[in-house]
mmCIF file with all atom_site columns, C-alpha atoms in Angstrom:
data_model
loop_
_atom_site.group_PDB
_atom_site.id
_atom_site.type_symbol
_atom_site.label_atom_id
_atom_site.label_alt_id
_atom_site.label_comp_id
_atom_site.label_asym_id
_atom_site.label_entity_id
_atom_site.label_seq_id
_atom_site.pdbx_PDB_ins_code
_atom_site.Cartn_x
_atom_site.Cartn_y
_atom_site.Cartn_z
_atom_site.occupancy
_atom_site.B_iso_or_equiv
_atom_site.pdbx_formal_charge
_atom_site.auth_seq_id
_atom_site.auth_comp_id
_atom_site.auth_asym_id
_atom_site.auth_atom_id
_atom_site.pdbx_PDB_model_num
ATOM 1   C CA . MET A 1 1   ? 0.000   0.000   0.000   1.00 0.00 ? 27  MET A CA 1
ATOM 2   C CA . THR A 1 2   ? 2.865   2.382   0.743   1.00 0.00 ? 28  THR A CA 1
ATOM 3   C CA . THR A 1 3   ? 5.146   3.778   -1.979  1.00 0.00 ? 29  THR A CA 1
ATOM 4   C CA . PRO A 1 4   ? 7.489   6.782   -1.993  1.00 0.00 ? 30  PRO A CA 1
ATOM 5   C CA . LEU A 1 5   ? 4.713   8.775   -3.690  1.00 0.00 ? 31  LEU A CA 1
ATOM 6   C CA . ILE A 1 6   ? 2.129   8.224   -0.951  1.00 0.00 ? 32  ILE A CA 1
ATOM 7   C CA . ASP A 1 7   ? 1.845   10.632  1.982   1.00 0.00 ? 33  ASP A CA 1
ATOM 8   C CA . ALA A 1 8   ? 0.480   8.754   5.014   1.00 0.00 ? 34  ALA A CA 1
ATOM 9   C CA . THR A 1 9   ? -1.138  11.817  6.588   1.00 0.00 ? 35  THR A CA 1
ATOM 10  C CA . GLU A 1 10  ? -2.972  12.741  3.389   1.00 0.00 ? 36  GLU A CA 1
ATOM 11  C CA . MET A 1 11  ? -3.985  9.130   2.813   1.00 0.00 ? 37  MET A CA 1
ATOM 12  C CA . TYR A 1 12  ? -5.575  8.830   6.264   1.00 0.00 ? 38  TYR A CA 1
ATOM 13  C CA . LEU A 1 13  ? -7.354  12.185  6.082   1.00 0.00 ? 39  LEU A CA 1
ATOM 14  C CA . ARG A 1 14  ? -8.711  11.434  2.619   1.00 0.00 ? 40  ARG A CA 1
ATOM 15  C CA . THR A 1 15  ? -9.975  8.044   3.770   1.00 0.00 ? 41  THR A CA 1
ATOM 16  C CA . VAL A 1 16  ? -11.841 9.539   6.748   1.00 0.00 ? 42  VAL A CA 1
ATOM 17  C CA . TRP A 1 17  ? -13.452 12.090  4.406   1.00 0.00 ? 43  TRP A CA 1
ATOM 18  C CA . GLU A 1 18  ? -14.253 9.319   1.910   1.00 0.00 ? 44  GLU A CA 1
ATOM 19  C CA . LEU A 1 19  ? -16.053 7.306   4.598   1.00 0.00 ? 45  LEU A CA 1
ATOM 20  C CA . GLU A 1 20  ? -18.097 10.379  5.542   1.00 0.00 ? 46  GLU A CA 1
ATOM 21  C CA . GLU A 1 21  ? -19.008 10.920  1.887   1.00 0.00 ? 47  GLU A CA 1
ATOM 22  C CA . GLU A 1 22  ? -20.335 7.365   1.678   1.00 0.00 ? 48  GLU A CA 1
ATOM 23  C CA . GLY A 1 23  ? -22.368 7.732   4.871   1.00 0.00 ? 49  GLY A CA 1
ATOM 24  C CA . ILE A 1 24  ? -20.138 5.342   6.822   1.00 0.00 ? 50  ILE A CA 1
ATOM 25  C CA . ILE A 1 25  ? -19.177 6.249   10.403  1.00 0.00 ? 51  ILE A CA 1
ATOM 26  C CA . PRO A 1 26  ? -15.378 6.653   10.365  1.00 0.00 ? 52  PRO A CA 1
ATOM 27  C CA . ILE A 1 27  ? -13.740 4.589   13.071  1.00 0.00 ? 53  ILE A CA 1
ATOM 28  C CA . ARG A 1 28  ? -10.313 2.965   13.205  1.00 0.00 ? 54  ARG A CA 1
ATOM 29  C CA . ALA A 1 29  ? -11.695 -0.437  12.185  1.00 0.00 ? 55  ALA A CA 1
ATOM 30  C CA . ARG A 1 30  ? -12.976 1.050   8.917   1.00 0.00 ? 56  ARG A CA 1
ATOM 31  C CA . LEU A 1 31  ? -9.533  2.529   8.234   1.00 0.00 ? 57  LEU A CA 1
ATOM 32  C CA . VAL A 1 32  ? -7.983  -0.893  8.792   1.00 0.00 ? 58  VAL A CA 1
ATOM 33  C CA . GLU A 1 33  ? -10.359 -2.322  6.167   1.00 0.00 ? 59  GLU A CA 1
ATOM 34  C CA . ARG A 1 34  ? -9.888  0.466   3.630   1.00 0.00 ? 60  ARG A CA 1
ATOM 35  C CA . LEU A 1 35  ? -6.141  0.855   3.915   1.00 0.00 ? 61  LEU A CA 1
ATOM 36  C CA . GLY A 1 36  ? -5.241  -2.812  4.372   1.00 0.00 ? 62  GLY A CA 1
ATOM 37  C CA . LEU A 1 37  ? -3.034  -2.008  7.355   1.00 0.00 ? 63  LEU A CA 1
ATOM 38  C CA . SER A 1 38  ? -2.774  -3.563  10.811  1.00 0.00 ? 64  SER A CA 1
ATOM 39  C CA . ALA A 1 39  ? -4.876  -2.260  13.689  1.00 0.00 ? 65  ALA A CA 1
ATOM 40  C CA . PRO A 1 40  ? -1.786  -1.203  15.717  1.00 0.00 ? 66  PRO A CA 1
ATOM 41  C CA . ALA A 1 41  ? -0.379  0.725   12.733  1.00 0.00 ? 67  ALA A CA 1
ATOM 42  C CA . VAL A 1 42  ? -3.677  2.534   12.198  1.00 0.00 ? 68  VAL A CA 1
ATOM 43  C CA . SER A 1 43  ? -4.051  3.347   15.899  1.00 0.00 ? 69  SER A CA 1
ATOM 44  C CA . GLU A 1 44  ? -0.526  4.767   16.014  1.00 0.00 ? 70  GLU A CA 1
ATOM 45  C CA . THR A 1 45  ? -1.105  7.027   13.014  1.00 0.00 ? 71  THR A CA 1
ATOM 46  C CA . VAL A 1 46  ? -4.526  8.164   14.251  1.00 0.00 ? 72  VAL A CA 1
ATOM 47  C CA . ALA A 1 47  ? -2.960  9.083   17.602  1.00 0.00 ? 73  ALA A CA 1
ATOM 48  C CA . ARG A 1 48  ? -0.360  11.165  15.759  1.00 0.00 ? 74  ARG A CA 1
ATOM 49  C CA . LEU A 1 49  ? -3.019  12.916  13.684  1.00 0.00 ? 75  LEU A CA 1
ATOM 50  C CA . ASP A 1 50  ? -4.934  13.649  16.891  1.00 0.00 ? 76  ASP A CA 1
ATOM 51  C CA . GLN A 1 51  ? -1.828  15.193  18.478  1.00 0.00 ? 77  GLN A CA 1
ATOM 52  C CA . GLU A 1 52  ? -1.276  17.294  15.340  1.00 0.00 ? 78  GLU A CA 1
ATOM 53  C CA . GLY A 1 53  ? -4.824  18.643  15.521  1.00 0.00 ? 79  GLY A CA 1
ATOM 54  C CA . LEU A 1 54  ? -5.967  17.087  12.254  1.00 0.00 ? 80  LEU A CA 1
ATOM 55  C CA . VAL A 1 55  ? -8.312  14.438  13.665  1.00 0.00 ? 81  VAL A CA 1
ATOM 56  C CA . HIS A 1 56  ? -10.246 14.205  16.923  1.00 0.00 ? 82  HIS A CA 1
ATOM 57  C CA . VAL A 1 57  ? -11.154 10.834  18.427  1.00 0.00 ? 83  VAL A CA 1
ATOM 58  C CA . ALA A 1 58  ? -14.610 11.267  19.969  1.00 0.00 ? 84  ALA A CA 1
ATOM 59  C CA . PRO A 1 59  ? -15.709 9.394   23.134  1.00 0.00 ? 85  PRO A CA 1
ATOM 60  C CA . ASP A 1 60  ? -17.643 6.937   20.953  1.00 0.00 ? 86  ASP A CA 1
ATOM 61  C CA . ARG A 1 61  ? -14.403 6.332   18.952  1.00 0.00 ? 87  ARG A CA 1
ATOM 62  C CA . THR A 1 62  ? -15.697 8.155   15.895  1.00 0.00 ? 88  THR A CA 1
ATOM 63  C CA . LEU A 1 63  ? -12.955 9.968   13.998  1.00 0.00 ? 89  LEU A CA 1
ATOM 64  C CA . GLU A 1 64  ? -13.769 13.634  13.404  1.00 0.00 ? 90  GLU A CA 1
ATOM 65  C CA . LEU A 1 65  ? -11.744 15.802  11.041  1.00 0.00 ? 91  LEU A CA 1
ATOM 66  C CA . SER A 1 66  ? -10.703 19.199  12.368  1.00 0.00 ? 92  SER A CA 1
ATOM 67  C CA . GLU A 1 67  ? -11.336 22.188  10.090  1.00 0.00 ? 93  GLU A CA 1
ATOM 68  C CA . HIS A 1 68  ? -7.712  22.099  8.949   1.00 0.00 ? 94  HIS A CA 1
ATOM 69  C CA . GLY A 1 69  ? -7.794  18.323  8.548   1.00 0.00 ? 95  GLY A CA 1
ATOM 70  C CA . ARG A 1 70  ? -10.986 18.565  6.504   1.00 0.00 ? 96  ARG A CA 1
ATOM 71  C CA . GLN A 1 71  ? -9.523  21.172  4.158   1.00 0.00 ? 97  GLN A CA 1
ATOM 72  C CA . LEU A 1 72  ? -6.451  18.997  3.613   1.00 0.00 ? 98  LEU A CA 1
ATOM 73  C CA . ALA A 1 73  ? -8.637  15.948  2.937   1.00 0.00 ? 99  ALA A CA 1
ATOM 74  C CA . ILE A 1 74  ? -10.821 17.841  0.468   1.00 0.00 ? 100 ILE A CA 1
ATOM 75  C CA . GLY A 1 75  ? -7.738  19.145  -1.320  1.00 0.00 ? 101 GLY A CA 1
ATOM 76  C CA . VAL A 1 76  ? -6.291  15.655  -1.716  1.00 0.00 ? 102 VAL A CA 1
ATOM 77  C CA . MET A 1 77  ? -9.593  14.229  -2.969  1.00 0.00 ? 103 MET A CA 1
ATOM 78  C CA . ARG A 1 78  ? -9.983  17.098  -5.421  1.00 0.00 ? 104 ARG A CA 1
ATOM 79  C CA . LYS A 1 79  ? -6.528  16.410  -6.866  1.00 0.00 ? 105 LYS A CA 1
ATOM 80  C CA . HIS A 1 80  ? -7.298  12.682  -6.936  1.00 0.00 ? 106 HIS A CA 1
ATOM 81  C CA . ARG A 1 81  ? -10.470 13.117  -8.963  1.00 0.00 ? 107 ARG A CA 1
ATOM 82  C CA . LEU A 1 82  ? -8.932  15.699  -11.283 1.00 0.00 ? 108 LEU A CA 1
ATOM 83  C CA . ALA A 1 83  ? -6.075  13.258  -11.906 1.00 0.00 ? 109 ALA A CA 1
ATOM 84  C CA . GLU A 1 84  ? -8.632  10.573  -12.743 1.00 0.00 ? 110 GLU A CA 1
ATOM 85  C CA . ARG A 1 85  ? -10.217 12.923  -15.274 1.00 0.00 ? 111 ARG A CA 1
ATOM 86  C CA . LEU A 1 86  ? -6.850  13.697  -16.846 1.00 0.00 ? 112 LEU A CA 1
ATOM 87  C CA . LEU A 1 87  ? -5.896  10.026  -17.014 1.00 0.00 ? 113 LEU A CA 1
ATOM 88  C CA . THR A 1 88  ? -9.220  9.097   -18.612 1.00 0.00 ? 114 THR A CA 1
ATOM 89  C CA . ASP A 1 89  ? -10.072 12.056  -20.831 1.00 0.00 ? 115 ASP A CA 1
ATOM 90  C CA . VAL A 1 90  ? -6.621  13.139  -22.018 1.00 0.00 ? 116 VAL A CA 1
ATOM 91  C CA . ILE A 1 91  ? -4.165  10.290  -21.545 1.00 0.00 ? 117 ILE A CA 1
ATOM 92  C CA . GLY A 1 92  ? -6.653  7.530   -22.338 1.00 0.00 ? 118 GLY A CA 1
ATOM 93  C CA . LEU A 1 93  ? -5.812  5.117   -19.532 1.00 0.00 ? 119 LEU A CA 1
ATOM 94  C CA . PRO A 1 94  ? -8.470  2.392   -19.178 1.00 0.00 ? 120 PRO A CA 1
ATOM 95  C CA . TRP A 1 95  ? -11.350 3.443   -16.908 1.00 0.00 ? 121 TRP A CA 1
ATOM 96  C CA . GLU A 1 96  ? -10.735 0.628   -14.435 1.00 0.00 ? 122 GLU A CA 1
ATOM 97  C CA . GLU A 1 97  ? -7.068  1.565   -13.946 1.00 0.00 ? 123 GLU A CA 1
ATOM 98  C CA . VAL A 1 98  ? -7.258  5.306   -13.299 1.00 0.00 ? 124 VAL A CA 1
ATOM 99  C CA . HIS A 1 99  ? -8.178  5.134   -9.596  1.00 0.00 ? 125 HIS A CA 1
ATOM 100 C CA . ASN A 1 100 ? -5.066  3.283   -8.477  1.00 0.00 ? 126 ASN A CA 1
ATOM 101 C CA . GLU A 1 101 ? -2.848  5.531   -10.602 1.00 0.00 ? 127 GLU A CA 1
ATOM 102 C CA . ALA A 1 102 ? -4.545  8.666   -9.242  1.00 0.00 ? 128 ALA A CA 1
ATOM 103 C CA . CYS A 1 103 ? -3.865  7.445   -5.682  1.00 0.00 ? 129 CYS A CA 1
ATOM 104 C CA . ARG A 1 104 ? -0.200  8.162   -6.436  1.00 0.00 ? 130 ARG A CA 1
ATOM 105 C CA . TRP A 1 105 ? -0.711  11.383  -8.386  1.00 0.00 ? 131 TRP A CA 1
ATOM 106 C CA . GLU A 1 106 ? -2.897  13.018  -5.711  1.00 0.00 ? 132 GLU A CA 1
ATOM 107 C CA . HIS A 1 107 ? 0.083   13.475  -3.385  1.00 0.00 ? 133 HIS A CA 1
ATOM 108 C CA . VAL A 1 108 ? 2.416   15.171  -5.876  1.00 0.00 ? 134 VAL A CA 1
ATOM 109 C CA . ILE A 1 109 ? 0.145   17.565  -7.805  1.00 0.00 ? 135 ILE A CA 1
ATOM 110 C CA . SER A 1 110 ? 0.934   21.143  -6.763  1.00 0.00 ? 136 SER A CA 1
ATOM 111 C CA . ASP A 1 111 ? -1.723  23.812  -6.332  1.00 0.00 ? 137 ASP A CA 1
ATOM 112 C CA . ALA A 1 112 ? -0.444  25.549  -9.476  1.00 0.00 ? 138 ALA A CA 1
ATOM 113 C CA . VAL A 1 113 ? -0.781  22.363  -11.531 1.00 0.00 ? 139 VAL A CA 1
ATOM 114 C CA . GLU A 1 114 ? -4.232  21.781  -10.039 1.00 0.00 ? 140 GLU A CA 1
ATOM 115 C CA . GLU A 1 115 ? -5.361  25.187  -11.328 1.00 0.00 ? 141 GLU A CA 1
ATOM 116 C CA . ARG A 1 116 ? -4.079  24.330  -14.815 1.00 0.00 ? 142 ARG A CA 1
ATOM 117 C CA . LEU A 1 117 ? -5.846  20.959  -14.694 1.00 0.00 ? 143 LEU A CA 1
ATOM 118 C CA . VAL A 1 118 ? -9.158  22.594  -13.825 1.00 0.00 ? 144 VAL A CA 1
ATOM 119 C CA . ALA A 1 119 ? -8.789  24.907  -16.827 1.00 0.00 ? 145 ALA A CA 1
ATOM 120 C CA . LEU A 1 120 ? -7.563  22.170  -19.165 1.00 0.00 ? 146 LEU A CA 1
ATOM 121 C CA . LEU A 1 121 ? -10.405 19.834  -18.231 1.00 0.00 ? 147 LEU A CA 1
ATOM 122 C CA . GLY A 1 122 ? -13.090 22.528  -18.336 1.00 0.00 ? 148 GLY A CA 1
ATOM 123 C CA . SER A 1 123 ? -13.917 22.581  -14.605 1.00 0.00 ? 149 SER A CA 1
ATOM 124 C CA . PRO A 1 124 ? -15.371 19.057  -14.500 1.00 0.00 ? 150 PRO A CA 1
ATOM 125 C CA . ALA A 1 125 ? -18.107 18.457  -11.928 1.00 0.00 ? 151 ALA A CA 1
ATOM 126 C CA . THR A 1 126 ? -17.424 14.754  -11.385 1.00 0.00 ? 152 THR A CA 1
ATOM 127 C CA . CYS A 1 127 ? -14.685 12.175  -11.707 1.00 0.00 ? 153 CYS A CA 1
ATOM 128 C CA . PRO A 1 128 ? -15.002 9.406   -14.354 1.00 0.00 ? 154 PRO A CA 1
ATOM 129 C CA . HIS A 1 129 ? -16.764 7.275   -11.731 1.00 0.00 ? 155 HIS A CA 1
ATOM 130 C CA . GLY A 1 130 ? -19.516 9.840   -11.124 1.00 0.00 ? 156 GLY A CA 1
ATOM 131 C CA . ASN A 1 131 ? -18.314 11.215  -7.779  1.00 0.00 ? 157 ASN A CA 1
ATOM 132 C CA . PRO A 1 132 ? -18.369 15.009  -7.236  1.00 0.00 ? 158 PRO A CA 1
ATOM 133 C CA . ILE A 1 133 ? -15.040 16.812  -7.420  1.00 0.00 ? 159 ILE A CA 1
ATOM 134 C CA . PRO A 1 134 ? -15.072 18.757  -4.128  1.00 0.00 ? 160 PRO A CA 1
ATOM 135 C CA . GLY A 1 135 ? -14.202 22.413  -3.876  1.00 0.00 ? 161 GLY A CA 1
ATOM 136 C CA . LEU A 1 136 ? -14.888 23.445  -7.460  1.00 0.00 ? 162 LEU A CA 1
ATOM 137 C CA . SER A 1 137 ? -17.243 26.331  -8.147  1.00 0.00 ? 163 SER A CA 1
ATOM 138 C CA . ALA A 1 138 ? -19.785 24.358  -10.153 1.00 0.00 ? 164 ALA A CA 1
ATOM 139 C CA . PRO A 1 139 ? -21.133 21.382  -8.166  1.00 0.00 ? 165 PRO A CA 1
ATOM 140 C CA . PRO A 1 140 ? -22.837 18.632  -10.165 1.00 0.00 ? 166 PRO A CA 1
ATOM 141 C CA . ALA A 1 141 ? -26.607 18.662  -10.438 1.00 0.00 ? 167 ALA A CA 1
ATOM 142 C CA . ALA A 1 142 ? -28.260 16.447  -7.839  1.00 0.00 ? 168 ALA A CA 1
ATOM 143 C CA . PRO A 1 143 ? -29.599 13.222  -9.343  1.00 0.00 ? 169 PRO A CA 1
ATOM 144 C CA . GLU A 1 144 ? -33.343 12.931  -9.633  1.00 0.00 ? 170 GLU A CA 1
ATOM 145 C CA . GLY A 1 145 ? -34.709 10.507  -7.075  1.00 0.00 ? 171 GLY A CA 1
ATOM 146 C CA . GLU A 1 146 ? -33.115 8.856   -4.064  1.00 0.00 ? 172 GLU A CA 1
ATOM 147 C CA . LEU A 1 147 ? -29.590 7.517   -4.427  1.00 0.00 ? 173 LEU A CA 1
ATOM 148 C CA . VAL A 1 148 ? -29.457 3.848   -3.363  1.00 0.00 ? 174 VAL A CA 1
ATOM 149 C CA . THR A 1 149 ? -27.120 0.924   -3.865  1.00 0.00 ? 175 THR A CA 1
ATOM 150 C CA . MET A 1 150 ? -27.630 -1.380  -6.809  1.00 0.00 ? 176 MET A CA 1
ATOM 151 C CA . ALA A 1 151 ? -28.349 -4.183  -4.322  1.00 0.00 ? 177 ALA A CA 1
ATOM 152 C CA . ASP A 1 152 ? -31.251 -2.260  -2.776  1.00 0.00 ? 178 ASP A CA 1
ATOM 153 C CA . ALA A 1 153 ? -32.581 -1.088  -6.146  1.00 0.00 ? 179 ALA A CA 1
ATOM 154 C CA . ALA A 1 154 ? -32.638 -4.661  -7.435  1.00 0.00 ? 180 ALA A CA 1
ATOM 155 C CA . LYS A 1 155 ? -34.841 -5.737  -4.529  1.00 0.00 ? 181 LYS A CA 1
ATOM 156 C CA . ALA A 1 156 ? -37.448 -3.223  -5.666  1.00 0.00 ? 182 ALA A CA 1
ATOM 157 C CA . GLY A 1 157 ? -36.908 -4.130  -9.313  1.00 0.00 ? 183 GLY A CA 1
ATOM 158 C CA . GLY A 1 158 ? -37.202 -1.954  -12.388 1.00 0.00 ? 184 GLY A CA 1
ATOM 159 C CA . PRO A 1 159 ? -34.973 0.386   -14.396 1.00 0.00 ? 185 PRO A CA 1
ATOM 160 C CA . ALA A 1 160 ? -32.285 2.440   -12.692 1.00 0.00 ? 186 ALA A CA 1
ATOM 161 C CA . ALA A 1 161 ? -29.601 4.888   -13.786 1.00 0.00 ? 187 ALA A CA 1
ATOM 162 C CA . VAL A 1 162 ? -26.026 4.351   -12.616 1.00 0.00 ? 188 VAL A CA 1
ATOM 163 C CA . VAL A 1 163 ? -24.867 7.539   -10.858 1.00 0.00 ? 189 VAL A CA 1
ATOM 164 C CA . ARG A 1 164 ? -21.568 6.806   -9.140  1.00 0.00 ? 190 ARG A CA 1
ATOM 165 C CA . ILE A 1 165 ? -19.123 4.126   -7.997  1.00 0.00 ? 191 ILE A CA 1
ATOM 166 C CA . SER A 1 166 ? -17.680 4.127   -4.466  1.00 0.00 ? 192 SER A CA 1
ATOM 167 C CA . GLU A 1 167 ? -13.982 4.809   -3.925  1.00 0.00 ? 193 GLU A CA 1
ATOM 168 C CA . GLN A 1 168 ? -13.610 1.412   -2.267  1.00 0.00 ? 194 GLN A CA 1
ATOM 169 C CA . LEU A 1 169 ? -14.767 -0.540  -5.316  1.00 0.00 ? 195 LEU A CA 1
ATOM 170 C CA . GLN A 1 170 ? -12.633 1.549   -7.650  1.00 0.00 ? 196 GLN A CA 1
ATOM 171 C CA . GLY A 1 171 ? -9.542  -0.122  -6.232  1.00 0.00 ? 197 GLY A CA 1
ATOM 172 C CA . ASP A 1 172 ? -10.801 -3.508  -7.492  1.00 0.00 ? 198 ASP A CA 1
ATOM 173 C CA . VAL A 1 173 ? -9.602  -3.511  -11.102 1.00 0.00 ? 199 VAL A CA 1
ATOM 174 C CA . THR A 1 174 ? -11.333 -6.805  -11.918 1.00 0.00 ? 200 THR A CA 1
ATOM 175 C CA . ALA A 1 175 ? -14.728 -5.594  -10.685 1.00 0.00 ? 201 ALA A CA 1
ATOM 176 C CA . MET A 1 176 ? -14.310 -2.252  -12.440 1.00 0.00 ? 202 MET A CA 1
ATOM 177 C CA . ARG A 1 177 ? -13.387 -3.966  -15.695 1.00 0.00 ? 203 ARG A CA 1
ATOM 178 C CA . PHE A 1 178 ? -16.546 -6.077  -15.382 1.00 0.00 ? 204 PHE A CA 1
ATOM 179 C CA . LEU A 1 179 ? -18.666 -2.943  -14.986 1.00 0.00 ? 205 LEU A CA 1
ATOM 180 C CA . ARG A 1 180 ? -17.033 -1.293  -17.993 1.00 0.00 ? 206 ARG A CA 1
ATOM 181 C CA . GLU A 1 181 ? -17.300 -4.348  -20.231 1.00 0.00 ? 207 GLU A CA 1
ATOM 182 C CA . HIS A 1 182 ? -21.006 -4.702  -19.451 1.00 0.00 ? 208 HIS A CA 1
ATOM 183 C CA . GLY A 1 183 ? -21.874 -1.027  -19.806 1.00 0.00 ? 209 GLY A CA 1
ATOM 184 C CA . LEU A 1 184 ? -22.498 -0.361  -16.110 1.00 0.00 ? 210 LEU A CA 1
ATOM 185 C CA . ARG A 1 185 ? -20.842 3.053   -15.953 1.00 0.00 ? 211 ARG A CA 1
ATOM 186 C CA . PRO A 1 186 ? -22.284 6.367   -14.718 1.00 0.00 ? 212 PRO A CA 1
ATOM 187 C CA . GLY A 1 187 ? -24.997 7.531   -17.085 1.00 0.00 ? 213 GLY A CA 1
ATOM 188 C CA . ALA A 1 188 ? -26.033 4.023   -18.109 1.00 0.00 ? 214 ALA A CA 1
ATOM 189 C CA . THR A 1 189 ? -29.535 2.697   -17.478 1.00 0.00 ? 215 THR A CA 1
ATOM 190 C CA . ALA A 1 190 ? -30.095 -0.917  -16.466 1.00 0.00 ? 216 ALA A CA 1
ATOM 191 C CA . ALA A 1 191 ? -33.090 -3.051  -15.574 1.00 0.00 ? 217 ALA A CA 1
ATOM 192 C CA . LEU A 1 192 ? -32.376 -4.580  -12.160 1.00 0.00 ? 218 LEU A CA 1
ATOM 193 C CA . VAL A 1 193 ? -33.870 -7.645  -10.499 1.00 0.00 ? 219 VAL A CA 1
ATOM 194 C CA . VAL A 1 194 ? -32.873 -10.209 -7.901  1.00 0.00 ? 220 VAL A CA 1
ATOM 195 C CA . ASP A 1 195 ? -32.815 -13.698 -9.370  1.00 0.00 ? 221 ASP A CA 1
ATOM 196 C CA . GLY A 1 196 ? -31.504 -16.780 -7.602  1.00 0.00 ? 222 GLY A CA 1
ATOM 197 C CA . GLY A 1 197 ? -30.058 -14.664 -4.817  1.00 0.00 ? 223 GLY A CA 1
ATOM 198 C CA . GLY A 1 198 ? -27.961 -12.524 -7.151  1.00 0.00 ? 224 GLY A CA 1
ATOM 199 C CA . VAL A 1 199 ? -28.445 -9.135  -8.787  1.00 0.00 ? 225 VAL A CA 1
ATOM 200 C CA . ILE A 1 200 ? -29.194 -9.354  -12.495 1.00 0.00 ? 226 ILE A CA 1
ATOM 201 C CA . ALA A 1 201 ? -28.670 -6.259  -14.641 1.00 0.00 ? 227 ALA A CA 1
ATOM 202 C CA . THR A 1 202 ? -29.895 -5.950  -18.207 1.00 0.00 ? 228 THR A CA 1
ATOM 203 C CA . VAL A 1 203 ? -28.174 -3.277  -20.300 1.00 0.00 ? 229 VAL A CA 1
ATOM 204 C CA . ASP A 1 204 ? -28.968 -2.883  -24.009 1.00 0.00 ? 230 ASP A CA 1
ATOM 205 C CA . GLY A 1 205 ? -30.513 -6.337  -24.048 1.00 0.00 ? 231 GLY A CA 1
ATOM 206 C CA . GLU A 1 206 ? -27.540 -8.040  -22.357 1.00 0.00 ? 232 GLU A CA 1
ATOM 207 C CA . ARG A 1 207 ? -28.379 -9.810  -19.086 1.00 0.00 ? 233 ARG A CA 1
ATOM 208 C CA . VAL A 1 208 ? -25.517 -10.274 -16.612 1.00 0.00 ? 234 VAL A CA 1
ATOM 209 C CA . GLU A 1 209 ? -25.148 -11.193 -12.958 1.00 0.00 ? 235 GLU A CA 1
ATOM 210 C CA . VAL A 1 210 ? -23.268 -8.472  -11.105 1.00 0.00 ? 236 VAL A CA 1
ATOM 211 C CA . PRO A 1 211 ? -20.657 -9.681  -8.569  1.00 0.00 ? 237 PRO A CA 1
ATOM 212 C CA . ASP A 1 212 ? -22.147 -9.589  -5.066  1.00 0.00 ? 238 ASP A CA 1
ATOM 213 C CA . HIS A 1 213 ? -19.354 -7.474  -3.600  1.00 0.00 ? 239 HIS A CA 1
ATOM 214 C CA . ALA A 1 214 ? -19.903 -4.810  -6.266  1.00 0.00 ? 240 ALA A CA 1
ATOM 215 C CA . THR A 1 215 ? -23.638 -4.287  -5.824  1.00 0.00 ? 241 THR A CA 1
ATOM 216 C CA . ASP A 1 216 ? -23.231 -2.440  -2.500  1.00 0.00 ? 242 ASP A CA 1
ATOM 217 C CA . HIS A 1 217 ? -20.778 0.016   -4.059  1.00 0.00 ? 243 HIS A CA 1
ATOM 218 C CA . VAL A 1 218 ? -22.613 1.014   -7.238  1.00 0.00 ? 244 VAL A CA 1
ATOM 219 C CA . TYR A 1 219 ? -25.105 3.817   -6.550  1.00 0.00 ? 245 TYR A CA 1
ATOM 220 C CA . VAL A 1 220 ? -28.178 4.265   -8.735  1.00 0.00 ? 246 VAL A CA 1
ATOM 221 C CA . THR A 1 221 ? -31.483 6.122   -8.936  1.00 0.00 ? 247 THR A CA 1
ATOM 222 C CA . ALA A 1 222 ? -34.789 4.718   -10.146 1.00 0.00 ? 248 ALA A CA 1
ATOM 223 C CA . THR A 1 223 ? -35.874 5.943   -13.575 1.00 0.00 ? 249 THR A CA 1
#
C-alpha cells in the first residue's frame, strides 16, 4: 500500500473524508479495512493525527476531522479526482485503472498544476466514476430521485440509472473492468432484479449477474 509517492497523513485524512461521503461512520476499524493495514499501525497514526490537531477521536471512537484536517482531505480528494479525469479524458488510460494511478498522483500535484488541470479539463463536476469533485465552483446537479445501492434497487426491481461508484470498489480492477465491459458506468440505465439470490442487470438487451461485492458500491437512482 505504501510507496514513496504516498503521503500517510494525506492518505488517512482522505480516507476519513471518503467514509463520511459514503455515509459510513469513520472509526479505526474502517480505516484498517480500507487501507489494508494492521490495527496497531492505524491506531498509532490516528494518535499522531490527533496530536497534530488534524483528527479528533470522539468518546464513541468516531474519527472527526478538524477544520484544517478537513480542508487537507478535500484538497487531496480534489486532486485525486482531477487526476482521474486527466488520465481518462486526455491520456486515455483504461477506466478501471485510473483510480489506483490517481492514488499516487494526488500526493504530488501542486496547487499551481491543479489550477491548470481545472482549466484544461473545463472545470469538470465529477470524476469518471460519477463522484463530485469537491471544492470546485460548479457542483454537479443532484440526481433525480433517491440515491441507493444497486443491491437495494434490485430488490425493488425496475430500471435504474447508474450515478456513481464508491472509492472502495474503484480499487478492485477486476470488478471495475466487469462494470465497464457490461456497460455499467455512470450515465447508463439498467433493468435490475434479484434472481436466484444474485443481482441481475440488463443493459442494451444483455443480461448479466453483477458480482455480489460490487452491488453495494454502485449507486443508482430509479428511472
